[in-house]
mmCIF file of C-alpha atoms in Angstrom:
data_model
loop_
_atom_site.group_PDB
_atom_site.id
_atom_site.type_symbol
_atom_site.label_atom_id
_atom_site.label_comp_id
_atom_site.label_asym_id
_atom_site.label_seq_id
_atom_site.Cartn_x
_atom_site.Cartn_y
_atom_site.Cartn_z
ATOM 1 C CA UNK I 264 91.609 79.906 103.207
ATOM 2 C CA UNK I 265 91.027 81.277 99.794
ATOM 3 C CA UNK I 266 92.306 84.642 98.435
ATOM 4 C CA UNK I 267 90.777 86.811 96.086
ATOM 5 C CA UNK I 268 93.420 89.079 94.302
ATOM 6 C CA UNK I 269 91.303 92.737 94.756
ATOM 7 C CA UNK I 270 93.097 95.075 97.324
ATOM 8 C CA UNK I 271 89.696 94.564 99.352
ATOM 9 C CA UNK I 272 89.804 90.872 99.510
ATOM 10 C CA UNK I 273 93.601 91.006 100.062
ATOM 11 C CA UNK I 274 92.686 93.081 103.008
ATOM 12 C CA UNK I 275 90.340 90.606 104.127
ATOM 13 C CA UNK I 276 92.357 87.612 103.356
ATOM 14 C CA UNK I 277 95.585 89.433 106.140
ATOM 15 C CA UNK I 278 93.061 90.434 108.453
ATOM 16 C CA UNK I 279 92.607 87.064 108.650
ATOM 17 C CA UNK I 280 95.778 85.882 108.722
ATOM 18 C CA UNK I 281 96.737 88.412 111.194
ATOM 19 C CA UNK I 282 93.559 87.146 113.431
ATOM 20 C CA UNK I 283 94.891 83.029 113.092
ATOM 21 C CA UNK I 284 98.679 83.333 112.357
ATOM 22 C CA UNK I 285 99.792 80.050 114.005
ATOM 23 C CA UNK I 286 96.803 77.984 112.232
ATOM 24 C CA UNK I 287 98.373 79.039 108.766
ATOM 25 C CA UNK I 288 102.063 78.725 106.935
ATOM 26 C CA UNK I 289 103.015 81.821 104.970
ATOM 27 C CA UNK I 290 102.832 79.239 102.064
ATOM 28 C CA UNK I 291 100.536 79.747 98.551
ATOM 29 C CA UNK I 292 99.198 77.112 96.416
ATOM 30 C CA UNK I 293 96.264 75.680 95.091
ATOM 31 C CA UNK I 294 95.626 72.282 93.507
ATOM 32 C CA UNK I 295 94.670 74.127 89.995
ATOM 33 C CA UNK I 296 98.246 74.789 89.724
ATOM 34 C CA UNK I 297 98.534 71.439 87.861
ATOM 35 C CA UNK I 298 98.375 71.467 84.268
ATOM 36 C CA UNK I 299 96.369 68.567 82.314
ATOM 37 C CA UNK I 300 95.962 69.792 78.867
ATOM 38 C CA UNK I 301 94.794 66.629 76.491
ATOM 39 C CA UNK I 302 98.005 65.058 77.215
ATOM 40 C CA UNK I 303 99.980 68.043 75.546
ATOM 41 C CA UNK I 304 101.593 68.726 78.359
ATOM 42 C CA UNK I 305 103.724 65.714 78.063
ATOM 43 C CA UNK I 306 105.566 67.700 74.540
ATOM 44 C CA UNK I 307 107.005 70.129 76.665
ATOM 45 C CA UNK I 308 109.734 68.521 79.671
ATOM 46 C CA UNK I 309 108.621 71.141 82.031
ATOM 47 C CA UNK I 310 106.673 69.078 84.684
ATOM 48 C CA UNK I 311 102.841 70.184 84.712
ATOM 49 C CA UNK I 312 102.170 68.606 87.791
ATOM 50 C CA UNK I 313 105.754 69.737 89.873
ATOM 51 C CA UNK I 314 103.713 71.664 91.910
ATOM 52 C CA UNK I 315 100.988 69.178 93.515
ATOM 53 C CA UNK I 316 103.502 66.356 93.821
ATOM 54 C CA UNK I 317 105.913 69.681 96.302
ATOM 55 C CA UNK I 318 102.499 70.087 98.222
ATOM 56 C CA UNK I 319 102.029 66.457 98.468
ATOM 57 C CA UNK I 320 105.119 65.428 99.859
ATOM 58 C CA UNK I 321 104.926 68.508 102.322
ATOM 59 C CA UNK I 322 101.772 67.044 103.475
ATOM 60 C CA UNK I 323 102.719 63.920 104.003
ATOM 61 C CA UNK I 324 105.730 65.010 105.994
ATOM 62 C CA UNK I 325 103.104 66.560 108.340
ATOM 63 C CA UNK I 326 104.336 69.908 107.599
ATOM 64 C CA UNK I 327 101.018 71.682 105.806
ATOM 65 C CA UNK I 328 97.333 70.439 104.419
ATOM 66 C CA UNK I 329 94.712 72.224 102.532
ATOM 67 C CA UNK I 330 93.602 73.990 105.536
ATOM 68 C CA UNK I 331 96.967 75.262 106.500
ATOM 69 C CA UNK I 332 98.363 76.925 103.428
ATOM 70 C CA UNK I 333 96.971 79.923 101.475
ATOM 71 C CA UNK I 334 94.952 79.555 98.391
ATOM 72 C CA UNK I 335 94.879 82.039 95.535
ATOM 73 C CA UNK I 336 92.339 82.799 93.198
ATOM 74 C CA UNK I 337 93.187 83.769 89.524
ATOM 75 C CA UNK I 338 94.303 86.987 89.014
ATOM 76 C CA UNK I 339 91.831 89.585 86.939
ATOM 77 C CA UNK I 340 92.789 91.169 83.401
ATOM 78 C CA UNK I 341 92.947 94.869 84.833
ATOM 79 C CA UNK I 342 95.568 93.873 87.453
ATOM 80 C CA UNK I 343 97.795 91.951 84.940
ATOM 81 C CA UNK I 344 97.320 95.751 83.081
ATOM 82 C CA UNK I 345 99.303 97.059 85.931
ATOM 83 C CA UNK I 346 102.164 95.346 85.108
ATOM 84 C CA UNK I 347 101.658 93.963 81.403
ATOM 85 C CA UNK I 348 100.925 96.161 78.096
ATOM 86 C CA UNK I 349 97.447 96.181 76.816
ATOM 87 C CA UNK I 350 99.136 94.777 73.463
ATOM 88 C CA UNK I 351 101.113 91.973 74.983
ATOM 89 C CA UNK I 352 97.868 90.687 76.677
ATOM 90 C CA UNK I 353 95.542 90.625 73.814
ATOM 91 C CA UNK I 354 98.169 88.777 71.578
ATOM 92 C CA UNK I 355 97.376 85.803 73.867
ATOM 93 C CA UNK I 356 94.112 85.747 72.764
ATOM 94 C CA UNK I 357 95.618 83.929 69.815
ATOM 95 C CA UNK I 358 96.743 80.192 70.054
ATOM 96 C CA UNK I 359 99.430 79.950 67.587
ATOM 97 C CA UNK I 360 101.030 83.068 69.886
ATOM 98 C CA UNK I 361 100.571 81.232 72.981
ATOM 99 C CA UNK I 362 102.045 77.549 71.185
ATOM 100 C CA UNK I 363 105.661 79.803 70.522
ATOM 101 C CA UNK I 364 105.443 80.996 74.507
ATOM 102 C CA UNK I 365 104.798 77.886 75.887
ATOM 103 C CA UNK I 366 106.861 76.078 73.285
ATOM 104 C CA UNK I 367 103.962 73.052 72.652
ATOM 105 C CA UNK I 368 103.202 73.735 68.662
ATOM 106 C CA UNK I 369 100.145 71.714 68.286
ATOM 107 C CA UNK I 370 98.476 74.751 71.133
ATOM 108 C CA UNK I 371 98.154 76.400 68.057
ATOM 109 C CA UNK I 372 95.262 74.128 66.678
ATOM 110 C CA UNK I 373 92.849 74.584 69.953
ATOM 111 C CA UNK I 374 90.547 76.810 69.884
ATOM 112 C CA UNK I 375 92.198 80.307 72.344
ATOM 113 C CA UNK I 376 89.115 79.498 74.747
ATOM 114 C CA UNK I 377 90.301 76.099 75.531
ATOM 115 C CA UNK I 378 94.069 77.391 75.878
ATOM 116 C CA UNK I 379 92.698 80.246 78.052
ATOM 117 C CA UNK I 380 90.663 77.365 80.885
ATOM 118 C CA UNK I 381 93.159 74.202 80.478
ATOM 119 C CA UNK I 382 96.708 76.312 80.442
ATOM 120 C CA UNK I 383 96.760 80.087 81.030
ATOM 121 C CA UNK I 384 94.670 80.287 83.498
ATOM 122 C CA UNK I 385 96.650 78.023 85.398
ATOM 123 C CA UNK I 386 99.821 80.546 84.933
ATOM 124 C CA UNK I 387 97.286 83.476 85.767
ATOM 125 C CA UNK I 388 97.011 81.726 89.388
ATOM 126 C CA UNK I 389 100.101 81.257 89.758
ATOM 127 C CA UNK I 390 100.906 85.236 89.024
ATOM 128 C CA UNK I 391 98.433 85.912 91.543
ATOM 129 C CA UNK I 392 100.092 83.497 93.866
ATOM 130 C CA UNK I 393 103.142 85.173 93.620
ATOM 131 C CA UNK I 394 101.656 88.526 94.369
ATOM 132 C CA UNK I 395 100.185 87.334 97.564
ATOM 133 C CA UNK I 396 103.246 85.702 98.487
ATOM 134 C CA UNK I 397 105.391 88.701 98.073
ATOM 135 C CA UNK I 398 102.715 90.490 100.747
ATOM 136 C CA UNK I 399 102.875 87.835 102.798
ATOM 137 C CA UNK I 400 106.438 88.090 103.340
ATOM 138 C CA UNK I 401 106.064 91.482 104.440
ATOM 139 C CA UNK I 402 103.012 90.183 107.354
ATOM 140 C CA UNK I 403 105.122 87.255 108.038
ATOM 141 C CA UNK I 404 109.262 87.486 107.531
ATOM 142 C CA UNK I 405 108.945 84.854 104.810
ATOM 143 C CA UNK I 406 106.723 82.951 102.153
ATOM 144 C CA UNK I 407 106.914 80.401 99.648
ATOM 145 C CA UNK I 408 104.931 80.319 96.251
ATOM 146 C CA UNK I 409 104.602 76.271 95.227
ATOM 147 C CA UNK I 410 104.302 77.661 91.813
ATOM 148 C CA UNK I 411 105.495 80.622 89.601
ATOM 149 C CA UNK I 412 108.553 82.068 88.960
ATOM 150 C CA UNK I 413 107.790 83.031 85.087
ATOM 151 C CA UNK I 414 111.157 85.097 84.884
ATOM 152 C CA UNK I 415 111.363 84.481 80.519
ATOM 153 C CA UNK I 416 108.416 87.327 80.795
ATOM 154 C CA UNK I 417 108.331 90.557 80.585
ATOM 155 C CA UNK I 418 105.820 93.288 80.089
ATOM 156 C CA UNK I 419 105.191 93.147 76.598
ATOM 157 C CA UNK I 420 106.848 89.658 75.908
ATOM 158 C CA UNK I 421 106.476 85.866 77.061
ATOM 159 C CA UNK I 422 108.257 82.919 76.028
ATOM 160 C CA UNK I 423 110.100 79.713 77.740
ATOM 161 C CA UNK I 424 106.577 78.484 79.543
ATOM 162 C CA UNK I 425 106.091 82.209 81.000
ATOM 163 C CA UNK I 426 103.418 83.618 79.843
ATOM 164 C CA UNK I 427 102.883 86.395 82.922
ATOM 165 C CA UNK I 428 105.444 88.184 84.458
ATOM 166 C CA UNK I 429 104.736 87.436 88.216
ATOM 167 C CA UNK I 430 108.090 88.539 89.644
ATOM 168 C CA UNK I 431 108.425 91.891 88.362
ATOM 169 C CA UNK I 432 104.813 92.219 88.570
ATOM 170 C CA UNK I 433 104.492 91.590 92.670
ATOM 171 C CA UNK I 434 107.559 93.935 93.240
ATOM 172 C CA UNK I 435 105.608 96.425 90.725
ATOM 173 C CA UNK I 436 102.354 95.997 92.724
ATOM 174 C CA UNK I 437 104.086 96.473 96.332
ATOM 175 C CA UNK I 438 105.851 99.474 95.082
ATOM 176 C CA UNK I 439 102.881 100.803 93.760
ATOM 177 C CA UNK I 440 100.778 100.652 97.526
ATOM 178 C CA UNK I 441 104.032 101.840 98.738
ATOM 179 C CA UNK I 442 104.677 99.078 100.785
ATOM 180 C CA UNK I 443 108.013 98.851 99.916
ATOM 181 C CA UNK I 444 111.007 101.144 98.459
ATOM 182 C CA UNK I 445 113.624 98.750 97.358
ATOM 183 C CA UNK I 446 113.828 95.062 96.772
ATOM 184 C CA UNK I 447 116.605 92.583 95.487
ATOM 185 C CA UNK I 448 116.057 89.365 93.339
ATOM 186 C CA UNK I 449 118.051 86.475 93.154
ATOM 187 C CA UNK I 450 117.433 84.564 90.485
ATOM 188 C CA UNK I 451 119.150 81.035 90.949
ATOM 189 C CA UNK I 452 117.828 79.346 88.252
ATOM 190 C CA UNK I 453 119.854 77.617 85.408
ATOM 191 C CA UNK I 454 118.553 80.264 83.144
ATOM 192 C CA UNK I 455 119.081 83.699 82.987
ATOM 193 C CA UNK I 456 116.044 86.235 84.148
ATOM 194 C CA UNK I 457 115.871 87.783 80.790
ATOM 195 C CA UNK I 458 111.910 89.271 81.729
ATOM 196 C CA UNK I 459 112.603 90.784 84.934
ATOM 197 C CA UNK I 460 115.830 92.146 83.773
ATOM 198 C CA UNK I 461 114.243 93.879 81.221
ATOM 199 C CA UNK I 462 110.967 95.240 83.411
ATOM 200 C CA UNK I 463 113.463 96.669 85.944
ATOM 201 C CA UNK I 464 116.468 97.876 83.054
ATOM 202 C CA UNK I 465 116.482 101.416 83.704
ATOM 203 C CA UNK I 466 114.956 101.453 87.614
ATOM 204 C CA UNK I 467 117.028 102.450 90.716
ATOM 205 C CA UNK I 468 115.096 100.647 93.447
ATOM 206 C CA UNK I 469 115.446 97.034 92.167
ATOM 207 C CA UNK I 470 118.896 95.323 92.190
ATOM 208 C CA UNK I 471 118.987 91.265 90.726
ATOM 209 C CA UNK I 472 121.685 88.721 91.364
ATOM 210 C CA UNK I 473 121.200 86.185 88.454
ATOM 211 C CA UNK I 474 123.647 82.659 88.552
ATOM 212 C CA UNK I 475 122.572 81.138 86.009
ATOM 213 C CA UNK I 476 124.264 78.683 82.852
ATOM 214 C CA UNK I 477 125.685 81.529 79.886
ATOM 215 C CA UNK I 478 125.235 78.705 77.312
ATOM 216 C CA UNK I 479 122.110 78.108 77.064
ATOM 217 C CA UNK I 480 118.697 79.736 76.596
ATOM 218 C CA UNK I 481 117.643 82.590 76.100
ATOM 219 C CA UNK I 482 121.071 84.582 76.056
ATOM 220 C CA UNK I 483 119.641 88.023 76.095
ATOM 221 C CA UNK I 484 122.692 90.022 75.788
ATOM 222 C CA UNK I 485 119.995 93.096 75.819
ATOM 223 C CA UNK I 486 118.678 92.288 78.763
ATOM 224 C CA UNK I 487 121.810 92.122 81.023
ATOM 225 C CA UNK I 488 121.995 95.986 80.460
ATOM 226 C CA UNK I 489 119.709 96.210 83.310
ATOM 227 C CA UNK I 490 121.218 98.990 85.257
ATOM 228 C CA UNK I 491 121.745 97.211 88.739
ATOM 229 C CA UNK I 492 122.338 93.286 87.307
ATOM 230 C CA UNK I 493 125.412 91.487 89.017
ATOM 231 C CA UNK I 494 125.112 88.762 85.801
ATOM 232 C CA UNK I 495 127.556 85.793 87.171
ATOM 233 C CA UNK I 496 127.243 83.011 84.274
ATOM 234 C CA UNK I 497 128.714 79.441 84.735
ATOM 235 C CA UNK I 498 129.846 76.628 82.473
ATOM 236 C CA UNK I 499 127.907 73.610 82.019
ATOM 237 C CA UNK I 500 127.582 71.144 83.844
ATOM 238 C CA UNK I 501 129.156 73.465 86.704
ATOM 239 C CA UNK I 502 129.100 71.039 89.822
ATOM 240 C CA UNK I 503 128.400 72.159 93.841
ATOM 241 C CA UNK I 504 131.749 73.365 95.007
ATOM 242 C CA UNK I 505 131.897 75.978 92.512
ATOM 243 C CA UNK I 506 128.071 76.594 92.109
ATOM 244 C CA UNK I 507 127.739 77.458 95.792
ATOM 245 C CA UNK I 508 130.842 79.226 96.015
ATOM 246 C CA UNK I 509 130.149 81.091 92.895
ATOM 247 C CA UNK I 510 126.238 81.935 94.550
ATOM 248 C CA UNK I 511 127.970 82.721 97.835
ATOM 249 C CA UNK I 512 130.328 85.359 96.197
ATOM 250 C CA UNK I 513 127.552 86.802 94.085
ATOM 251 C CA UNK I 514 125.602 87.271 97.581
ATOM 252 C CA UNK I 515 128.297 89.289 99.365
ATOM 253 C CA UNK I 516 129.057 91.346 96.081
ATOM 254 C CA UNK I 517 125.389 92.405 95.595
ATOM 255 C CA UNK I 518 125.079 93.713 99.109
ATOM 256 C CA UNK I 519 128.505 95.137 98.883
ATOM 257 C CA UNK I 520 127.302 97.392 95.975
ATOM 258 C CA UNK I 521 123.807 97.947 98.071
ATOM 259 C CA UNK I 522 125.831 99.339 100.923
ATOM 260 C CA UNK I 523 124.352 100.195 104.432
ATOM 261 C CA UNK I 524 121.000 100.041 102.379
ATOM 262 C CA UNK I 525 119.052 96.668 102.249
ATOM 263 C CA UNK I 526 116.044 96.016 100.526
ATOM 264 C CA UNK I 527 113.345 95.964 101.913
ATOM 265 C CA UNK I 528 112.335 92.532 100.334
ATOM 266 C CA UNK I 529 113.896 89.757 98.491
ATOM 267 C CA UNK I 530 111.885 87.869 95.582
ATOM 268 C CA UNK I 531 113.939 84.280 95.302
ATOM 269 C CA UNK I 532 113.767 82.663 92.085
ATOM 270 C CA UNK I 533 114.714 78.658 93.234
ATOM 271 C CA UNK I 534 114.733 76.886 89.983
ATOM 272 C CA UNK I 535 115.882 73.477 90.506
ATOM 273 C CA UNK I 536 116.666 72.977 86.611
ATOM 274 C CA UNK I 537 120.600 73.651 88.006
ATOM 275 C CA UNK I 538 120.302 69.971 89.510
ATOM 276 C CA UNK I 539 122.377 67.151 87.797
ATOM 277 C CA UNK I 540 120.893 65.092 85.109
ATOM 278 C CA UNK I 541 118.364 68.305 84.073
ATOM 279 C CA UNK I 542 117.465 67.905 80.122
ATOM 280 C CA UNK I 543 117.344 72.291 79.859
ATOM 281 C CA UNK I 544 119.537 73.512 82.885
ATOM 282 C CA UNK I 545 123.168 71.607 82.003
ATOM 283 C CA UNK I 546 124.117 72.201 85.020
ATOM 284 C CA UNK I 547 125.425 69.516 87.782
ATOM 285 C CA UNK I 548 124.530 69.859 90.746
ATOM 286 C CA UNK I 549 123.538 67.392 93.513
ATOM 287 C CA UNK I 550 119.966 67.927 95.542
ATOM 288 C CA UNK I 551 122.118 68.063 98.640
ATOM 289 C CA UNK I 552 124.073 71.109 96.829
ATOM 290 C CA UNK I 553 120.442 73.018 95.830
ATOM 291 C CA UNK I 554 119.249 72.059 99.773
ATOM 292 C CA UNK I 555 122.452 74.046 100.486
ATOM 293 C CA UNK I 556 121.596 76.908 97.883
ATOM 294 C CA UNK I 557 118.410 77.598 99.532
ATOM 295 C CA UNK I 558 119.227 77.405 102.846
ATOM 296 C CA UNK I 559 122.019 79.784 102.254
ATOM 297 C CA UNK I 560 119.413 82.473 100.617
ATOM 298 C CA UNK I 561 117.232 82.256 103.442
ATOM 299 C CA UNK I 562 119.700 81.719 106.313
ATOM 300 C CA UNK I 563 120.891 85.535 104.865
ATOM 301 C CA UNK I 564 117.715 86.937 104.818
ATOM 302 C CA UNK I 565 116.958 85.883 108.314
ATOM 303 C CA UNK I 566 120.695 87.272 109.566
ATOM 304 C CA UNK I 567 119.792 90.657 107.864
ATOM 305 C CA UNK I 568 115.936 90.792 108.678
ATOM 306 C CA UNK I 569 114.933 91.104 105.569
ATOM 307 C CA UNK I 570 111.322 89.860 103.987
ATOM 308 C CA UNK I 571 111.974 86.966 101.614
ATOM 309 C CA UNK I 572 109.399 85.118 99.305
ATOM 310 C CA UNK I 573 110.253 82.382 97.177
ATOM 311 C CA UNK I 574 108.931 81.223 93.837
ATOM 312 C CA UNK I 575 109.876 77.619 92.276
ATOM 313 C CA UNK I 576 111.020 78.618 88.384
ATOM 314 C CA UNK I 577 112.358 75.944 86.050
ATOM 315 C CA UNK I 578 113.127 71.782 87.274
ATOM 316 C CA UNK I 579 112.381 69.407 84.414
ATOM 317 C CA UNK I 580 113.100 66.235 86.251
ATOM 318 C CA UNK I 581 110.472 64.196 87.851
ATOM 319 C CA UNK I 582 112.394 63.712 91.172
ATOM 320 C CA UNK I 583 112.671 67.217 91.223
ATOM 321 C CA UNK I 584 109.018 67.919 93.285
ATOM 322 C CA UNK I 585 111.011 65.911 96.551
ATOM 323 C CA UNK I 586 113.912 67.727 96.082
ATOM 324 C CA UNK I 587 112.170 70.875 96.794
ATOM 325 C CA UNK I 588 109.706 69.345 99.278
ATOM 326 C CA UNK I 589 113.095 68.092 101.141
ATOM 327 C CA UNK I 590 115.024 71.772 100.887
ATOM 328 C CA UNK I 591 112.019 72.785 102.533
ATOM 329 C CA UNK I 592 111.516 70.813 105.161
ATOM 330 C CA UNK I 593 115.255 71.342 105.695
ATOM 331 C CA UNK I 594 114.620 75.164 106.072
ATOM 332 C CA UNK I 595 112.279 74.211 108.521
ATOM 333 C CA UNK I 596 114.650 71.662 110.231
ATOM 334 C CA UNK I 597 117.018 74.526 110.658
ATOM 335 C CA UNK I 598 114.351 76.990 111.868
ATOM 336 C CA UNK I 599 114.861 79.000 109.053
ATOM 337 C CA UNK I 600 111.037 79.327 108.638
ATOM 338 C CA UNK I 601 108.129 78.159 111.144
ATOM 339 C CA UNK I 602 104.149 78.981 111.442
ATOM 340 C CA UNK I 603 104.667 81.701 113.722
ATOM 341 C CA UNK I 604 105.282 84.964 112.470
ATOM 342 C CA UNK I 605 107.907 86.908 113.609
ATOM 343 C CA UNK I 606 110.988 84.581 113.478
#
């Protein structure tokens, strides 16, 4: 089932979904996620293919196929407008700009139209699979994005691989239709949210819970003046005992200063660069501690009733793909998610 990102196609696409709920899982991806770029790819440790190799294992656990999840389409120039300055967007028409985002120097030497169809394009449908996650979740309870979760970007500036700002730019979008008033993200990967805390800096209706390593990249001290940030910043090589309880803390604190009012969704950033071993994230904990993690998140959306969609951030290991594959299968195991709507 393919989705076009136009608010007419959009309506098409959950007319359908409404029609054939139990034939398709609230989950987005499309096998031009993957990244193949002349071998480049390999200079930077983010995994280009992460994504494929989640969907892959899901599908051989039985759990989805082609025909079963939803598949984006890239998202147009006017709609990244909506949530992107007309400057920020035209800068990428330049290589050399889009090498320092991405953090691959030789990008620089390609000509822009063969960065635009072998790498940003790629990020452009993941954006867009973000968006239609985030509506999803409001059709459905829940969804999960097998890509995205850019959250170095902001408006008017990329950088650590994020070259869109898909987070702040769903919330934006479903604010904008009015289909929601409030939301809350919780950013659990190892690095801090520096592009959505800057977006949402001076906003009322957006509150973020970010756990993420305070020694390493980017350490945007600007950017944790966002207005409603609970900023809770570990040690390296933090382990799961103090990780979880240091996530499960941060949970009841942000709804503690959100009172009787809950958001009316939740945009979960699951980076898996937190796991042990992880070249950027420093962090150490076990894949049985980030199953944990996410099942936590989720089991708390589901207790309040409260629309959750997930993204998959940062994970620079190549065992990482199973891990995630396995945490989800475990949310299913737990009935935590299912095909039908309305858990």
């Amino acid at each position: 089932m393919a989705a076009e990102c136009s608010k007419s196609k959009c309506a098409i696409l959950f007319a359908k979904i409404k029609e054939s709920n139990n034939d398709v899982w609230p989950i987005v991806y499309s096998p031009n996620y993957n990244i193949t770029f002349f071998g480049m790819e390999k200079l930077h440790p983010f995994d280009s293919t992460k994504w494929g190799n989640v969907f892959q294992y899901l599908q051989d656990s039985n759990m989805i196929s082609k025909d079963t999840v939803v598949c984006p389409t890239e998202i147009s120039k006017e709609q990244l407008l909506e949530f992107h300055t007309e400057r920020y967007i035209s800068s990428l028409n330049w290589s050399s700009k889009v090498a320092v985002i991405t953090e691959v120097p030789p990008v620089a030497c390609l000509p822009n139209f063969v960065v635009q169809r072998r790498l940003l394009s790629k990020l452009r449908l993941q954006t867009s699979g973000t968006i239609i996650a985030a509506r999803l979740a409001l059709l459905r309870q829940w969804s999960i994005n097998l890509g995205g979760g850019f959250h170095h970007c902001s408006s008017d500036k990329g950088g650590g691989f994020c070259a869109y700002a898909d987070i702040s730019g769903a919330l934006k979008t479903l604010k904008t239709e009015g289909l929601i008033n409030s939301a809350l993200i919780i950013d659990l990967d190892a690095h801090q949210g520096n592009g959505h805390q800057k977006d949402f800096k001076d906003t009322d209706w957006v509150h973020t819970l970010d756990v993420y390593n305070g020694s390493i990249y980017p350490g945007d001290y600007k950017a944790k003046e966002m207005r409603n940030l609970l900023a809770i910043e570990l040690r390296s090589f933090t382990a799961d005992e103090k990780y979880l309880d240091k996530v499960s803390n941060g949970l009841d604190r942000i709804f503690s200063v959100m009172g009787q009012s809950f958001p009316d969704i939740i945009a979960y950033n699951a980076g898996t660069d937190c796991m042990v071993g992880d070249p950027l994230g420093q962090l150490s904990i076990s894949p049985q501690g980030i199953i944990r993690r996410d099942e936590m998140v989720f089991r708390l959306a589901r207790e309040r009733k409260i629309p959750i969609f997930m993204v998959l951030s940062g994970g620079y290991q190549p065992q990482t793909a199973q891990v995630i594959a396995d945490s989800i299968l475990n949310l299913k195991g737990q009935g935590l998610i299912a095909r039908e709507p309305n858990l």
